[in-house]
Structures are given as structure tokens and as C-alpha cells.
PDB file of C-alpha atoms and ligand atoms in Angstrom:
ATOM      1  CA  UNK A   1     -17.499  -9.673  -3.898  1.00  0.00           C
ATOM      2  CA  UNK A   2     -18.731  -8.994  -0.436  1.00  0.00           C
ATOM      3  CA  UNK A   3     -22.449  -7.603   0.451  1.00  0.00           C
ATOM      4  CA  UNK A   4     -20.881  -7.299   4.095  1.00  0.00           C
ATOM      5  CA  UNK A   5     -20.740  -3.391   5.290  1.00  0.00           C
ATOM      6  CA  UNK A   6     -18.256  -4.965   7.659  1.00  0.00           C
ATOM      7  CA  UNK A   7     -16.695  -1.179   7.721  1.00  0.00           C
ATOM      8  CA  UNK A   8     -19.863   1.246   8.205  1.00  0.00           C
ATOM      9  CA  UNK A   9     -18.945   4.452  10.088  1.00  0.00           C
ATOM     10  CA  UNK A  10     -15.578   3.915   9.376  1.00  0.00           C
ATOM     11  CA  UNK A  11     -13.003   6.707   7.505  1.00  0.00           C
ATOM     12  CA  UNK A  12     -10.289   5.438   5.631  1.00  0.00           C
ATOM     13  CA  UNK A  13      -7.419   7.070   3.978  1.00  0.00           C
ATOM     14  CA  UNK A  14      -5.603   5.483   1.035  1.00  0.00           C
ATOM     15  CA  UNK A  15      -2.558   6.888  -0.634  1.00  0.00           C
ATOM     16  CA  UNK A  16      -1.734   6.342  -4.260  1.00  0.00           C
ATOM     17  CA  UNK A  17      -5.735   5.135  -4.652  1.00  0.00           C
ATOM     18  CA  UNK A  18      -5.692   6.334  -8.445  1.00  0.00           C
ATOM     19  CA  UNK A  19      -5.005   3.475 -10.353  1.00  0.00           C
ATOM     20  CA  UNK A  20      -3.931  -0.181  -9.615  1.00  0.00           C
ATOM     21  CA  UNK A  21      -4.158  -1.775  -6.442  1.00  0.00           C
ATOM     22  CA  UNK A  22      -4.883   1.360  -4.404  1.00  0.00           C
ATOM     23  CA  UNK A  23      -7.709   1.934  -6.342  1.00  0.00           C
ATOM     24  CA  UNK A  24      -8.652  -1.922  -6.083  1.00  0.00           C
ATOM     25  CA  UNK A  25      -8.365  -1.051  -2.400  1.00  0.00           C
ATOM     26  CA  UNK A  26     -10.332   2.134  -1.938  1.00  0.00           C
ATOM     27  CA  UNK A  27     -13.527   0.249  -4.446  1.00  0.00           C
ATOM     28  CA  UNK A  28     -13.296  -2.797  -1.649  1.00  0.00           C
ATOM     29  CA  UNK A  29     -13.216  -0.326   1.143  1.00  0.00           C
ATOM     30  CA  UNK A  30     -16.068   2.145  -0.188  1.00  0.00           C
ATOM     31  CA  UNK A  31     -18.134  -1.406  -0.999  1.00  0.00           C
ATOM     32  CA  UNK A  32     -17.935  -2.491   2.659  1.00  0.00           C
ATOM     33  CA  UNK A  33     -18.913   0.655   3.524  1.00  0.00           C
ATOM     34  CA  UNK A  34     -16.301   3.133   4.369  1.00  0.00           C
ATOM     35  CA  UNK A  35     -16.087   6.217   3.609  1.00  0.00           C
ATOM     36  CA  UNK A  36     -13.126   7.100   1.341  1.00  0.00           C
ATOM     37  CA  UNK A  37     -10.869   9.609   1.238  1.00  0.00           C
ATOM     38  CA  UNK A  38      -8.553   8.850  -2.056  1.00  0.00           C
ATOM     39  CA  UNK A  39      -5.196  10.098  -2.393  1.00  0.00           C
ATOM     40  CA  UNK A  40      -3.175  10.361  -5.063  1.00  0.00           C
ATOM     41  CA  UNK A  41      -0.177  12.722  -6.781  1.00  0.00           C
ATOM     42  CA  UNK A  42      -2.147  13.172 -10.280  1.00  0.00           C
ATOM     43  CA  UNK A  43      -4.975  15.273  -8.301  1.00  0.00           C
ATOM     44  CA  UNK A  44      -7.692  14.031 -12.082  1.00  0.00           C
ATOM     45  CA  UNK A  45      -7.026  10.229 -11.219  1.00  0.00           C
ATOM     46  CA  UNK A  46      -7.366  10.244  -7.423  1.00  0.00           C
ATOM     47  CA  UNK A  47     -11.479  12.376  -9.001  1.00  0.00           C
ATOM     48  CA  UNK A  48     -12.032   9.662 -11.197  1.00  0.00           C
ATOM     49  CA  UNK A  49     -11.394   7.020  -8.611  1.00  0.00           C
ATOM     50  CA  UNK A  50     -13.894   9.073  -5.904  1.00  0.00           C
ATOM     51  CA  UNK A  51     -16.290   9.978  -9.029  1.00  0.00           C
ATOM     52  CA  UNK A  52     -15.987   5.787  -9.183  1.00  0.00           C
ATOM     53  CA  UNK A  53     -17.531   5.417  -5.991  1.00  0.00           C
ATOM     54  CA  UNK A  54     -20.209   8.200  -5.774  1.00  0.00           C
ATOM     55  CA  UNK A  55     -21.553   6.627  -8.782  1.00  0.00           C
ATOM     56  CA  UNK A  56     -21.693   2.750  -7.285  1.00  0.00           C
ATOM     57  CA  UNK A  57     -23.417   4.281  -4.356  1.00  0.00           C
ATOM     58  CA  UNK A  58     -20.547   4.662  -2.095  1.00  0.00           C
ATOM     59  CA  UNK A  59     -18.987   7.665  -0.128  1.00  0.00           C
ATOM     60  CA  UNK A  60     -15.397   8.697  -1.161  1.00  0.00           C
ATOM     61  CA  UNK A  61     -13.740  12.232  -1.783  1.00  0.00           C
ATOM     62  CA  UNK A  62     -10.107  13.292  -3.380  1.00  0.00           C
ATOM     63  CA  UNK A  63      -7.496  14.295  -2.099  1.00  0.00           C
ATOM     64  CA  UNK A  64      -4.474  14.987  -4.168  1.00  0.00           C
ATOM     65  CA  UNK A  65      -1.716  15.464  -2.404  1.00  0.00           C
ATOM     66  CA  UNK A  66       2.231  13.734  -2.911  1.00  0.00           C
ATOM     67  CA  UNK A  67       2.887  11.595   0.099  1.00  0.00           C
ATOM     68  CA  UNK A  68       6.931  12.531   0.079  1.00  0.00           C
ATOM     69  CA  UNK A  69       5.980  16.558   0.696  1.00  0.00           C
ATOM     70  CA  UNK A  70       5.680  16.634   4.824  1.00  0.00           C
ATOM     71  CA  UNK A  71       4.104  20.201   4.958  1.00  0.00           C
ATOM     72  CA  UNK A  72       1.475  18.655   2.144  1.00  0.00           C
ATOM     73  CA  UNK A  73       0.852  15.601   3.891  1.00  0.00           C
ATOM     74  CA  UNK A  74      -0.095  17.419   7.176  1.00  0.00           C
ATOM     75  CA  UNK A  75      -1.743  20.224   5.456  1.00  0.00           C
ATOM     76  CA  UNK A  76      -4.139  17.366   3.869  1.00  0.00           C
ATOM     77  CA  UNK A  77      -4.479  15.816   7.623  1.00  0.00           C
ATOM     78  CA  UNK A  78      -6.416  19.009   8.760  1.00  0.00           C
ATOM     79  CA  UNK A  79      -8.277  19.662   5.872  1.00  0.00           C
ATOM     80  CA  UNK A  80      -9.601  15.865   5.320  1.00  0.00           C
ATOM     81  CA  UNK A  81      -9.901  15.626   9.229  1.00  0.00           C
ATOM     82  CA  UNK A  82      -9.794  12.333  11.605  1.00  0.00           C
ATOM     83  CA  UNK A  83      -9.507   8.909   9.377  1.00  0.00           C
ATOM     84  CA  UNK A  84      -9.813   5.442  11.443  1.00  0.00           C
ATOM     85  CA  UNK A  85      -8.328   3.360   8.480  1.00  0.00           C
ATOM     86  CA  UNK A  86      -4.717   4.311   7.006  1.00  0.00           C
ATOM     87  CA  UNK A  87      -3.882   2.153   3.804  1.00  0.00           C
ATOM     88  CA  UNK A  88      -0.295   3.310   2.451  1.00  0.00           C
ATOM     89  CA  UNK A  89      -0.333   2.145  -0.784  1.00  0.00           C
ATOM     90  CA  UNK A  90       1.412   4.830  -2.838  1.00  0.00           C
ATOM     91  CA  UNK A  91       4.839   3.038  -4.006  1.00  0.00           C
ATOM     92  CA  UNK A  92       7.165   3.192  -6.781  1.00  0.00           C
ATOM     93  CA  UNK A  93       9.183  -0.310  -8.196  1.00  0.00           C
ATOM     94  CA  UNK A  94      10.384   2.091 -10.973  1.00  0.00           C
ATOM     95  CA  UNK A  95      13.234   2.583 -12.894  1.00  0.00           C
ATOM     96  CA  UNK A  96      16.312   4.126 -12.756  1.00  0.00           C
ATOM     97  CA  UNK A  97      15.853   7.317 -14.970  1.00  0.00           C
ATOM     98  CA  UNK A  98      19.511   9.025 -14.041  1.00  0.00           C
ATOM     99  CA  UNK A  99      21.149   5.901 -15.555  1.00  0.00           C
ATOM    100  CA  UNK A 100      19.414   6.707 -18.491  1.00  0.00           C
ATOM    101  CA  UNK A 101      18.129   2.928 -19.041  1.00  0.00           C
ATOM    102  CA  UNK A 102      14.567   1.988 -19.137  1.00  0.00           C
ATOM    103  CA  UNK A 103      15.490  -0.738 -16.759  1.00  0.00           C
ATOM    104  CA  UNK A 104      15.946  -1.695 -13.296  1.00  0.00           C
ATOM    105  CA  UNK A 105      19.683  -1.277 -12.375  1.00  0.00           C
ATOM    106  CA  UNK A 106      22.385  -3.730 -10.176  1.00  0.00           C
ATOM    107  CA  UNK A 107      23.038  -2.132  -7.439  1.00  0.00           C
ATOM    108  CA  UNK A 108      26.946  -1.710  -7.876  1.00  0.00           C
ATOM    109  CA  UNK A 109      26.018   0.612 -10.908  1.00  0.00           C
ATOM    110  CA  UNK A 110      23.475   3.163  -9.004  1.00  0.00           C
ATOM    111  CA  UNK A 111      24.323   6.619  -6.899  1.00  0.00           C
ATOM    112  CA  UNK A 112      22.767   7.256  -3.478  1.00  0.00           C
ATOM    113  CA  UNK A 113      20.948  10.160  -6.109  1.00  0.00           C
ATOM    114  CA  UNK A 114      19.159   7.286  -7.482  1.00  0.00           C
ATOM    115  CA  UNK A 115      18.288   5.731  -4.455  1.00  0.00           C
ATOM    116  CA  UNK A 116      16.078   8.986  -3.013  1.00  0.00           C
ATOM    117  CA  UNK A 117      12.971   8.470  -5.437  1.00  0.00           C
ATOM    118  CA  UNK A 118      12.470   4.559  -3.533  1.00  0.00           C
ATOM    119  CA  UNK A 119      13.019   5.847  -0.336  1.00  0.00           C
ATOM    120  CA  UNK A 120      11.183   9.319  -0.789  1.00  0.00           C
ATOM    121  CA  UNK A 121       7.711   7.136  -1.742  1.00  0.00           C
ATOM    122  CA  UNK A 122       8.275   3.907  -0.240  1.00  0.00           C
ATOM    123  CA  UNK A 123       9.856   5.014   3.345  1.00  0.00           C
ATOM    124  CA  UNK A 124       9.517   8.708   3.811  1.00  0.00           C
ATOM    125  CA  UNK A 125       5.721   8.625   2.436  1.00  0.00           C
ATOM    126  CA  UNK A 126       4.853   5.840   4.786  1.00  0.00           C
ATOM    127  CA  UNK A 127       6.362   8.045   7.840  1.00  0.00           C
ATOM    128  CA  UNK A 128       5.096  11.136   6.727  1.00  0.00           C
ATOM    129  CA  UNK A 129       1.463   9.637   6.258  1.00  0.00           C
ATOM    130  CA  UNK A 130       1.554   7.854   9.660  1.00  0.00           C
ATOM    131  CA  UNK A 131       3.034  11.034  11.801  1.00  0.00           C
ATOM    132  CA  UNK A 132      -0.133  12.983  10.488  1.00  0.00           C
ATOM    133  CA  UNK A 133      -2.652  10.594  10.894  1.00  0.00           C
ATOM    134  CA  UNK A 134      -2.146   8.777  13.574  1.00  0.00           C
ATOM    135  CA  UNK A 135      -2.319  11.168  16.395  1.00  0.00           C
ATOM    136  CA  UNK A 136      -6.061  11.467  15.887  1.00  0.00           C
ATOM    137  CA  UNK A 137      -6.427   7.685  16.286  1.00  0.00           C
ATOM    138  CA  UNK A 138      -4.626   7.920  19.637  1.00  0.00           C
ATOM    139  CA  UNK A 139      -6.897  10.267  20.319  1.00  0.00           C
ATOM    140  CA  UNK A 140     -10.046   8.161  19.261  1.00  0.00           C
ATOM    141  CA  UNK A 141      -8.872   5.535  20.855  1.00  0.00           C
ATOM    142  CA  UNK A 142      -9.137   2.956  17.380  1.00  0.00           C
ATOM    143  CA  UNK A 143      -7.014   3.375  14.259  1.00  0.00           C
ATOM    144  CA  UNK A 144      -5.525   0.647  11.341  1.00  0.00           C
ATOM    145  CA  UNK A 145      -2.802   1.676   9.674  1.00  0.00           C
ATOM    146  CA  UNK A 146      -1.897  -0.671   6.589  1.00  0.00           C
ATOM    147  CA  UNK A 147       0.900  -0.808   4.548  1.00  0.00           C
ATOM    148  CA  UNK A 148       1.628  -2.264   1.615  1.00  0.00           C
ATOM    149  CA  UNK A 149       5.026  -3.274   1.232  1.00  0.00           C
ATOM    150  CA  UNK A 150       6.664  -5.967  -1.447  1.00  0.00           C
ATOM    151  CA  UNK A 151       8.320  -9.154  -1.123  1.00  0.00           C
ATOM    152  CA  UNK A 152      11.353  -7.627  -2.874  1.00  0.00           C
ATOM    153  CA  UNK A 153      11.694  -6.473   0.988  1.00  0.00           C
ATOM    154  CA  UNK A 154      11.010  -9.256   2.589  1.00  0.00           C
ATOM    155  CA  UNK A 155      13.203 -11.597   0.371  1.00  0.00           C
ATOM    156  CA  UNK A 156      15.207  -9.238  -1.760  1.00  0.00           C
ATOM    157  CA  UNK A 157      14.848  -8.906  -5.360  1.00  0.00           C
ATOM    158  CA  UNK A 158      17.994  -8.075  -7.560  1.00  0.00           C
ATOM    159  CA  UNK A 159      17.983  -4.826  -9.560  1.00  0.00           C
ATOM    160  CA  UNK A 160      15.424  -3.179  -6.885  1.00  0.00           C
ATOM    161  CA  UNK A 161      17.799  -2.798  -3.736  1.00  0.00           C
ATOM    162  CA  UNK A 162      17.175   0.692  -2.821  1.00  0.00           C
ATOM    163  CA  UNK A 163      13.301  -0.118  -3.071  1.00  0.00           C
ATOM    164  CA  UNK A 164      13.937  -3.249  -1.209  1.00  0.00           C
ATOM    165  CA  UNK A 165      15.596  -1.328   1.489  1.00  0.00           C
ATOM    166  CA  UNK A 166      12.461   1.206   1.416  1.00  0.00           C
ATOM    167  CA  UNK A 167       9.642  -1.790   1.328  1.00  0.00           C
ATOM    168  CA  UNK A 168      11.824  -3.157   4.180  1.00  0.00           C
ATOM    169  CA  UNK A 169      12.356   0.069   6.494  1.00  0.00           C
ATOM    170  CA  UNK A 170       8.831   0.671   6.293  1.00  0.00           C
ATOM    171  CA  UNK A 171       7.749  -3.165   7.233  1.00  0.00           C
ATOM    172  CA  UNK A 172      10.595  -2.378  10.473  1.00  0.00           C
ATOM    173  CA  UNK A 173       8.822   1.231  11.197  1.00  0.00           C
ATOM    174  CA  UNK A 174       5.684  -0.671  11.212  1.00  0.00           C
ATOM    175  CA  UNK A 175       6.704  -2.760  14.209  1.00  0.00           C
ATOM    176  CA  UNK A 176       7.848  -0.223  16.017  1.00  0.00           C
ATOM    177  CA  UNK A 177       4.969   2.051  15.749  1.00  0.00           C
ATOM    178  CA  UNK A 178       3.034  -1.266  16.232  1.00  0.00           C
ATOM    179  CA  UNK A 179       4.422  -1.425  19.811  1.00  0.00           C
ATOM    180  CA  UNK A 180       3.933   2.356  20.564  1.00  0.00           C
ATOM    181  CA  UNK A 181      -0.060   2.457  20.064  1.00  0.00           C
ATOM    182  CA  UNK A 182      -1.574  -1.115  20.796  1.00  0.00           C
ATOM    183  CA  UNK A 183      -2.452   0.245  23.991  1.00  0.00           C
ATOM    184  CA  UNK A 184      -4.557   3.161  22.385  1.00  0.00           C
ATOM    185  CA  UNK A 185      -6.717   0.327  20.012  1.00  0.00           C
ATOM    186  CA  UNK A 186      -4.099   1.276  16.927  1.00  0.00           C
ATOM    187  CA  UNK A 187      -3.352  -1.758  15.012  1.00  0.00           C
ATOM    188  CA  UNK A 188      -0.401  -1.228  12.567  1.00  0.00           C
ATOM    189  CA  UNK A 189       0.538  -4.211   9.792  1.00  0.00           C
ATOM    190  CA  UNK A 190       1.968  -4.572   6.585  1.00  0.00           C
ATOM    191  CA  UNK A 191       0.837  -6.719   3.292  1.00  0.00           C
ATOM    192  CA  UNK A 192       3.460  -7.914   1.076  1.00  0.00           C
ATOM    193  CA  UNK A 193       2.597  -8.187  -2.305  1.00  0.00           C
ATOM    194  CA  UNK A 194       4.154 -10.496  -5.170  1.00  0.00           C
ATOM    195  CA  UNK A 195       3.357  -9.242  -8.584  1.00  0.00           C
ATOM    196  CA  UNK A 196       0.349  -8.135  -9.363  1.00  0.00           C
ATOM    197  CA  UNK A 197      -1.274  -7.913 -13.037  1.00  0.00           C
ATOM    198  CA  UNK A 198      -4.405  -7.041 -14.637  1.00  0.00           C
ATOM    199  CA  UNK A 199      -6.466 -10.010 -15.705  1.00  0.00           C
ATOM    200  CA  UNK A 200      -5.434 -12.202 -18.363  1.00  0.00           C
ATOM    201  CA  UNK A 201      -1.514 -11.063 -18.161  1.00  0.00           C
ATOM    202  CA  UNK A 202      -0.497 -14.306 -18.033  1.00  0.00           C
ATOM    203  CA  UNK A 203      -2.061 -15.240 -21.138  1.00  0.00           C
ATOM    204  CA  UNK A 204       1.108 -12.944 -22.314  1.00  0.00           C
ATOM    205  CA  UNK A 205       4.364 -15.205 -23.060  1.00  0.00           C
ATOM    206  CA  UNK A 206       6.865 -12.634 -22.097  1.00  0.00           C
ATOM    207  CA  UNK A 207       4.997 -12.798 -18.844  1.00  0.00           C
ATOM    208  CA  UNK A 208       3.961 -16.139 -18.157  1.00  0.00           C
ATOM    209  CA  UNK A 209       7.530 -17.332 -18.011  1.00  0.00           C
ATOM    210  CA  UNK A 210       7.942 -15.424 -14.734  1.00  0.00           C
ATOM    211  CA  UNK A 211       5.208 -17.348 -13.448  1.00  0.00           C
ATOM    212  CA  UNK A 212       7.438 -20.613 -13.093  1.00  0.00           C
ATOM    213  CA  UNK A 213       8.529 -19.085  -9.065  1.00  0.00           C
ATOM    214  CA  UNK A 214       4.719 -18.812  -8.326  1.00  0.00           C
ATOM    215  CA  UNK A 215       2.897 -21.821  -6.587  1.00  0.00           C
ATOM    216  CA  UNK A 216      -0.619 -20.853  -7.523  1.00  0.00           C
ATOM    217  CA  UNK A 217       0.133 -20.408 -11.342  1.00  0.00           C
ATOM    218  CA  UNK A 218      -1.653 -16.913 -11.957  1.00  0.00           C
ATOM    219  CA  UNK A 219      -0.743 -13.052 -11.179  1.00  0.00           C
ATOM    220  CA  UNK A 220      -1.970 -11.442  -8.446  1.00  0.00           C
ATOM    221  CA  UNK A 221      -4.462  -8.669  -8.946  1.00  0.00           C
ATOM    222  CA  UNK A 222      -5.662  -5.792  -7.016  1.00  0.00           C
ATOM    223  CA  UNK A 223      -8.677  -7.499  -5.359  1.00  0.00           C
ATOM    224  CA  UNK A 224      -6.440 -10.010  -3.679  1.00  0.00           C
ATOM    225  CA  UNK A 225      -4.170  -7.299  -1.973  1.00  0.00           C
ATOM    226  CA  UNK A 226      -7.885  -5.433  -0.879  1.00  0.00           C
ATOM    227  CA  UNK A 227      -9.416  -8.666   0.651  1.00  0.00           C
ATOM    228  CA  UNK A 228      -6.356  -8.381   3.243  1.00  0.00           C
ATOM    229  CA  UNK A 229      -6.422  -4.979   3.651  1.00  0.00           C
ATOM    230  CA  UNK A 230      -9.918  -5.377   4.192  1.00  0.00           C
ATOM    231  CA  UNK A 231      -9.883  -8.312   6.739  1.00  0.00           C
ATOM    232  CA  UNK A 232      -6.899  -6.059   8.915  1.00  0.00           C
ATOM    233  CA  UNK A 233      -9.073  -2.707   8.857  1.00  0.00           C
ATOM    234  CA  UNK A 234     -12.096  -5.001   9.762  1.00  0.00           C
ATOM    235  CA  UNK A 235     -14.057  -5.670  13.043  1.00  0.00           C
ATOM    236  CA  UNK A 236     -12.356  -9.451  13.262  1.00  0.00           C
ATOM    237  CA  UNK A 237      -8.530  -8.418  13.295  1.00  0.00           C
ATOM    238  CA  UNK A 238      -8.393  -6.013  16.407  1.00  0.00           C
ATOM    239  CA  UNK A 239      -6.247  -8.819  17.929  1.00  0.00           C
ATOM    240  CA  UNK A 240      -3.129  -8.672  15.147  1.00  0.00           C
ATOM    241  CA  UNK A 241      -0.648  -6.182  15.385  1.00  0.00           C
ATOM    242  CA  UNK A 242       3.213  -6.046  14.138  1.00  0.00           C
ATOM    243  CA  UNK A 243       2.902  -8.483  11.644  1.00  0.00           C
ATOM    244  CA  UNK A 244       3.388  -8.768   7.814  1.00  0.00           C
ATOM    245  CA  UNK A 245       0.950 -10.849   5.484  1.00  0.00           C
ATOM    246  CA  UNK A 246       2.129 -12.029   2.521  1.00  0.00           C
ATOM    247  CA  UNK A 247      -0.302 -12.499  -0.220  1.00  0.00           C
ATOM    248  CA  UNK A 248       1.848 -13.208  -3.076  1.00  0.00           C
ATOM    249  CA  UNK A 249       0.671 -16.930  -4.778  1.00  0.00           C
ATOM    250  CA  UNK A 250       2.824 -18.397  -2.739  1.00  0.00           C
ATOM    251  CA  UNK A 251       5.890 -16.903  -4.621  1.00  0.00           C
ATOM    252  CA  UNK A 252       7.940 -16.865  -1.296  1.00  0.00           C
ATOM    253  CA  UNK A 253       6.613 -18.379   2.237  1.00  0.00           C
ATOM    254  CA  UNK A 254       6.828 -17.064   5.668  1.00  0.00           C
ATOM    255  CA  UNK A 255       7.012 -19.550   8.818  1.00  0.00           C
TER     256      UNK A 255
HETATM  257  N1  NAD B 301       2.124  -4.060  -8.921  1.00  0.00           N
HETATM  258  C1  NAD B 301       2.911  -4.946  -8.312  1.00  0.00           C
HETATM  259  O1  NAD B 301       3.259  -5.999  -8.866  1.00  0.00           O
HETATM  260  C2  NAD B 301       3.382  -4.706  -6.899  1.00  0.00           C
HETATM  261  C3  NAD B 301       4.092  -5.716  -6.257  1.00  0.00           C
HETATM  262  C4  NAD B 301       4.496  -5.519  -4.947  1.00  0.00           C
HETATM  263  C5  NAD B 301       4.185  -4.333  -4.288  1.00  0.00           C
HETATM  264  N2  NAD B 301       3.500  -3.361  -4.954  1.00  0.00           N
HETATM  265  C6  NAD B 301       3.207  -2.126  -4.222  1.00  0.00           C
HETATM  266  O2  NAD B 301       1.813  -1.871  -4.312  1.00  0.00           O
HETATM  267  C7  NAD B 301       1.582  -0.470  -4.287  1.00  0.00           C
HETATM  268  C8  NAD B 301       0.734  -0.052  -5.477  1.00  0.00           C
HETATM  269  O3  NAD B 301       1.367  -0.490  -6.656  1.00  0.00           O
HETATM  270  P1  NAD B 301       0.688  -0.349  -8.109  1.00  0.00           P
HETATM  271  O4  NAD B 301       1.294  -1.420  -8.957  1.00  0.00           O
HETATM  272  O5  NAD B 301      -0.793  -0.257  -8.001  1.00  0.00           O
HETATM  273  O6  NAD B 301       1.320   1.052  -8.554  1.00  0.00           O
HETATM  274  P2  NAD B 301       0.883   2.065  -9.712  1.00  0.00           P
HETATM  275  O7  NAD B 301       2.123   2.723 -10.169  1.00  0.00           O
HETATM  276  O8  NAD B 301       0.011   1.378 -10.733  1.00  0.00           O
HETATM  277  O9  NAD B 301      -0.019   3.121  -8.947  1.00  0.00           O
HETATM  278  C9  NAD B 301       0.519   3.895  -7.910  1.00  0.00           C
HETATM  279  C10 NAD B 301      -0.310   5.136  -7.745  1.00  0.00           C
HETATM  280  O10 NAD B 301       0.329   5.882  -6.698  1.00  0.00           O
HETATM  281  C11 NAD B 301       0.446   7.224  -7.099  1.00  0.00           C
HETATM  282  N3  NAD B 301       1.621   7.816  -6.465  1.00  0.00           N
HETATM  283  C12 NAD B 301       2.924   7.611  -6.798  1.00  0.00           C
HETATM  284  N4  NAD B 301       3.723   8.373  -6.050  1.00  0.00           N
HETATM  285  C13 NAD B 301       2.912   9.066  -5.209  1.00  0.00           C
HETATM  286  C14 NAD B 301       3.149  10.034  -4.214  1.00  0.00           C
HETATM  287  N5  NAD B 301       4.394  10.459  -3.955  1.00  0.00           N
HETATM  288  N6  NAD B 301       2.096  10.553  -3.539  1.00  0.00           N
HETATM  289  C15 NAD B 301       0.837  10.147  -3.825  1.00  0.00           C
HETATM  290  N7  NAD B 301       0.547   9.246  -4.786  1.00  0.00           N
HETATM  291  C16 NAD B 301       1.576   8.715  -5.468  1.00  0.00           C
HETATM  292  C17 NAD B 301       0.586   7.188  -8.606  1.00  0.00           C
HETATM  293  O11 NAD B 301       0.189   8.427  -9.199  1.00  0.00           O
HETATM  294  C18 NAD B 301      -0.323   6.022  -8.993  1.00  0.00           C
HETATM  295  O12 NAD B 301      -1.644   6.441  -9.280  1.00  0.00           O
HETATM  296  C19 NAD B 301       2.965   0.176  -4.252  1.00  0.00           C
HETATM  297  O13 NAD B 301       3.319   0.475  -2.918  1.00  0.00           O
HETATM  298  C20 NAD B 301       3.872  -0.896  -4.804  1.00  0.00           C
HETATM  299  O14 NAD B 301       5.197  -0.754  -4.374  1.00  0.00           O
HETATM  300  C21 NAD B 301       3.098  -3.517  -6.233  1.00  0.00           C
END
């Protein structure tokens, strides 16, 4: 755990900050100093998660708002003002409810109806997220915008096509948007997580058979996805833009 205030003065918006890695995220943030606005849809988590960090010392406010509604997204981009940090963590692996399975589905058996939650969160909520907060980093001349994608869309995962499509499309809006604003001191990336546990899930049987694809042989968990987030919204990576980090134990390699 860092003593480093490596992001004093800074804002930071994170989406889906309530629980699980998004709140792993906003704690590393808010301990280097940030100030944190935390998002997410169930307005009593995203308190608890602020509540969280008044009470370590740190600076953080909620803001419950669901990152798919447009007019809600940019309604909570005037009232929580400028942010310099944009971590879009808010994501759904889900299930398939319509197909009445507590399961993830093959492809050939889903309905582009099913296919609208993935893209809503995963795609749309990126956008939507970026097209109301960036315009004030423009303006300020310095912005990060992070987003946390899987390596379902980087490698494909069967069973989770329409989210792999999502994870993907927003890893390819990245890059675009990357282009667009490094010349107003906007950095845009994505992280690509494996999976990501609570501590001491592999200790489970069911679970630690999945392990067998992993190199380092343990789940992620949320602090490893922050520690990137933290070094891209950090004074030392104002020189990497467009990319996508993997930080997944090795489960699938980029080159
Ligand atoms: N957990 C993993 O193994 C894993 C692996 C790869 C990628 N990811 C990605 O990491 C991110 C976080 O995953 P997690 O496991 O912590 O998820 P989670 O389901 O534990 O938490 C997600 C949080 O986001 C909130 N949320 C969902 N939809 C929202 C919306 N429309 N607007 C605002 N908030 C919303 C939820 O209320 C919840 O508190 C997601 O983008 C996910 O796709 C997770």
C-alpha cells in the first residue's frame, strides 16, 4: 500500500465504484490523494463506498447515477463539475436472464434482445461517460480517461460474445478518442482484466480448477486492477496513450 499522494489536487470520477474492483479503485485513488467522486446505479452502495473514504481520511462524494441513461450521465457532469481522472469501471459479465438460465449462453442460442444489457453497460456507458466528461479536460488542458475492459475482448471468451463485442468496441473507441485529444494533455487507455476474486477464492475447488490457464497461480483481486489504474492517472504515464494493459496473471499475453 502506497504512502505516495502521487494524485493530490486531482478529481477523479469512477463508475460502478460500489463494490468490487471499482471500489478497490476509488480506496487506491482517494489513498493517493484524489478526490473521489463515486458512481454507482444502487445510489446506498456508491454512500457506503464515499462514507469509506471520509472515514480513512480521504475526500470522496456519491454520485448515483446509471451510466447507460445519457440525459443522467450529463445531468451528473454539471452537478459533480470538472473531473481530471475518468475510471469506467461499471461493467456487467452477467447472465442471460431472457433465456431463462442462470448461465452464460452460446451465442447461436441468444437474440440481439439479449445482447443490449452488454452493450448498454459495457459500450454505451463508456461513450456516454466519456462525451460528458471529457470536454472539460479539453478545456483544462489534462484529463485520464481509464477503462476497464476484459480479456474476453481482447481474446474472446465463449458464452460472453455480446460482452466480448462490448469490452472490445470500447477498447477500439478508446483509440480513437486517444488520437482526438493527445494534443489537449488527454490520455485515454484501457486495462484488461482476467478474473478477479476476493482473497482466498482459490482455496475453493470449484474454482481453483480454472486456475490451470493462469501463469501466476492465484486470482486477481481488485488492488491489482487499481495499481494500473493508478500508475495511468499518475504524474509518470503522461507519455502513454491508445494502449491496453493487461493485468490478468498472465492468463493471455500481449506482444
Ligand atoms: N470480476 C472480474 O473477474 C472481471 C474480469 C474482467 C473484467 N471485469 C470488469 O471489471 C469491472 C468491474 O467488475 P466487478 O467484478 O467489480 O463488478 P461488480 O458486479 O462486482 O460491480 C459492478 C458495480 O457496478 C455497478 N453498476 C452496474 N451497472 C451500472 C450502471 N449501468 N451504472 C452505474 N453503475 C453500475 C453495480 O451496481 C456494481 O456496484 C467491470 O467493467 C467488469 O466487466 C471484471
Amino acid at each position: 500500500m502506497t504512502e505516495e499522494r502521487t494524485h493530490a489536487g486531482r478529481r477523479a470520477l469512477v463508475t460502478g465504484a460500489g463494490q468490487g474492483i471499482g471500489r478497490g479503485i476509488a480506496l487506491e485513488l482517494a489513498r493517493r490523494g484524489a478526490g473521489v467522486v463515486v458512481n454507482d446505479l444502487a445510489p446506498e452502495r456508491a454512500a457506503a463506498v464515499a462514507d469509506e473514504i471520509t472515514a480513512a481520511g480521504g475526500d470522496a462524494a456519491p454520485a448515483p447515477f446509471d451510466v447507460t441513461d445519457w440525459s443522467a450521465v450529463e445531468q451528473a457532469a454539471k452537478t459533480a463539475g470538472p473531473v481530471d481522472i475518468l475510471v469506467n469501471n461499471a461493467g456487467n459479465a452477467g447472465r442471460v436472464a431472457a433465456l431463462g438460465r442462470e448461465d452464460f449462453a452460446p451465442f447461436a442460442e441468444t437474440s440481439p434482445a439479449d445482447w443490449a444489457p452488454f452493450l448498454g453497460v459495457n459500450l454505451y456507458g463508456v461513450m456516454h461517460a466519456v462525451r460528458a466528461f471529457l470536454p472539460a479536460m479539453i478545456d483544462r488542458s489534462w484529463g485520464r480517461v481509464i477503462t476497464v475492459i476484459s480479456d474476453a475482448g481482447r481474446v474472446g471468451e465463449p458464452t460472453m460474445a455480446a460482452y466480448s463485442a462490448a469490452k472490445a468496441g470500447a477498447a477500439g473507441f478508446s483509440r480513437a478518442v486517444a488520437r482526438e485529444v493527445g494534443r489537449h494533455g488527454v490520455t485515454v487507455n484501457c486495462v484488461s482484466l482476467g478474473t478477479i476474486m476476493p482473497e482466498g477464492a482459490e482455496d475453493d475447488p470449484r474454482l481453483a480448477r480454472n486456475l490451470g490457464r493462469y501463469v501466476i497461480k492465484r486470482f486477481g483481486r481488485p488492488d491489482d486492477a487499481a495499481a494500473m489504474v493508478a500508475f495511468l492517472s499518475g504524474p509518470d504515464a503522461g507519455w502513454v496513450t491508445g494502449q491496453t494493459y493487461p493485468v490478468n496473471g498472465g492468463y493471455s499475453f500481449s506482444s
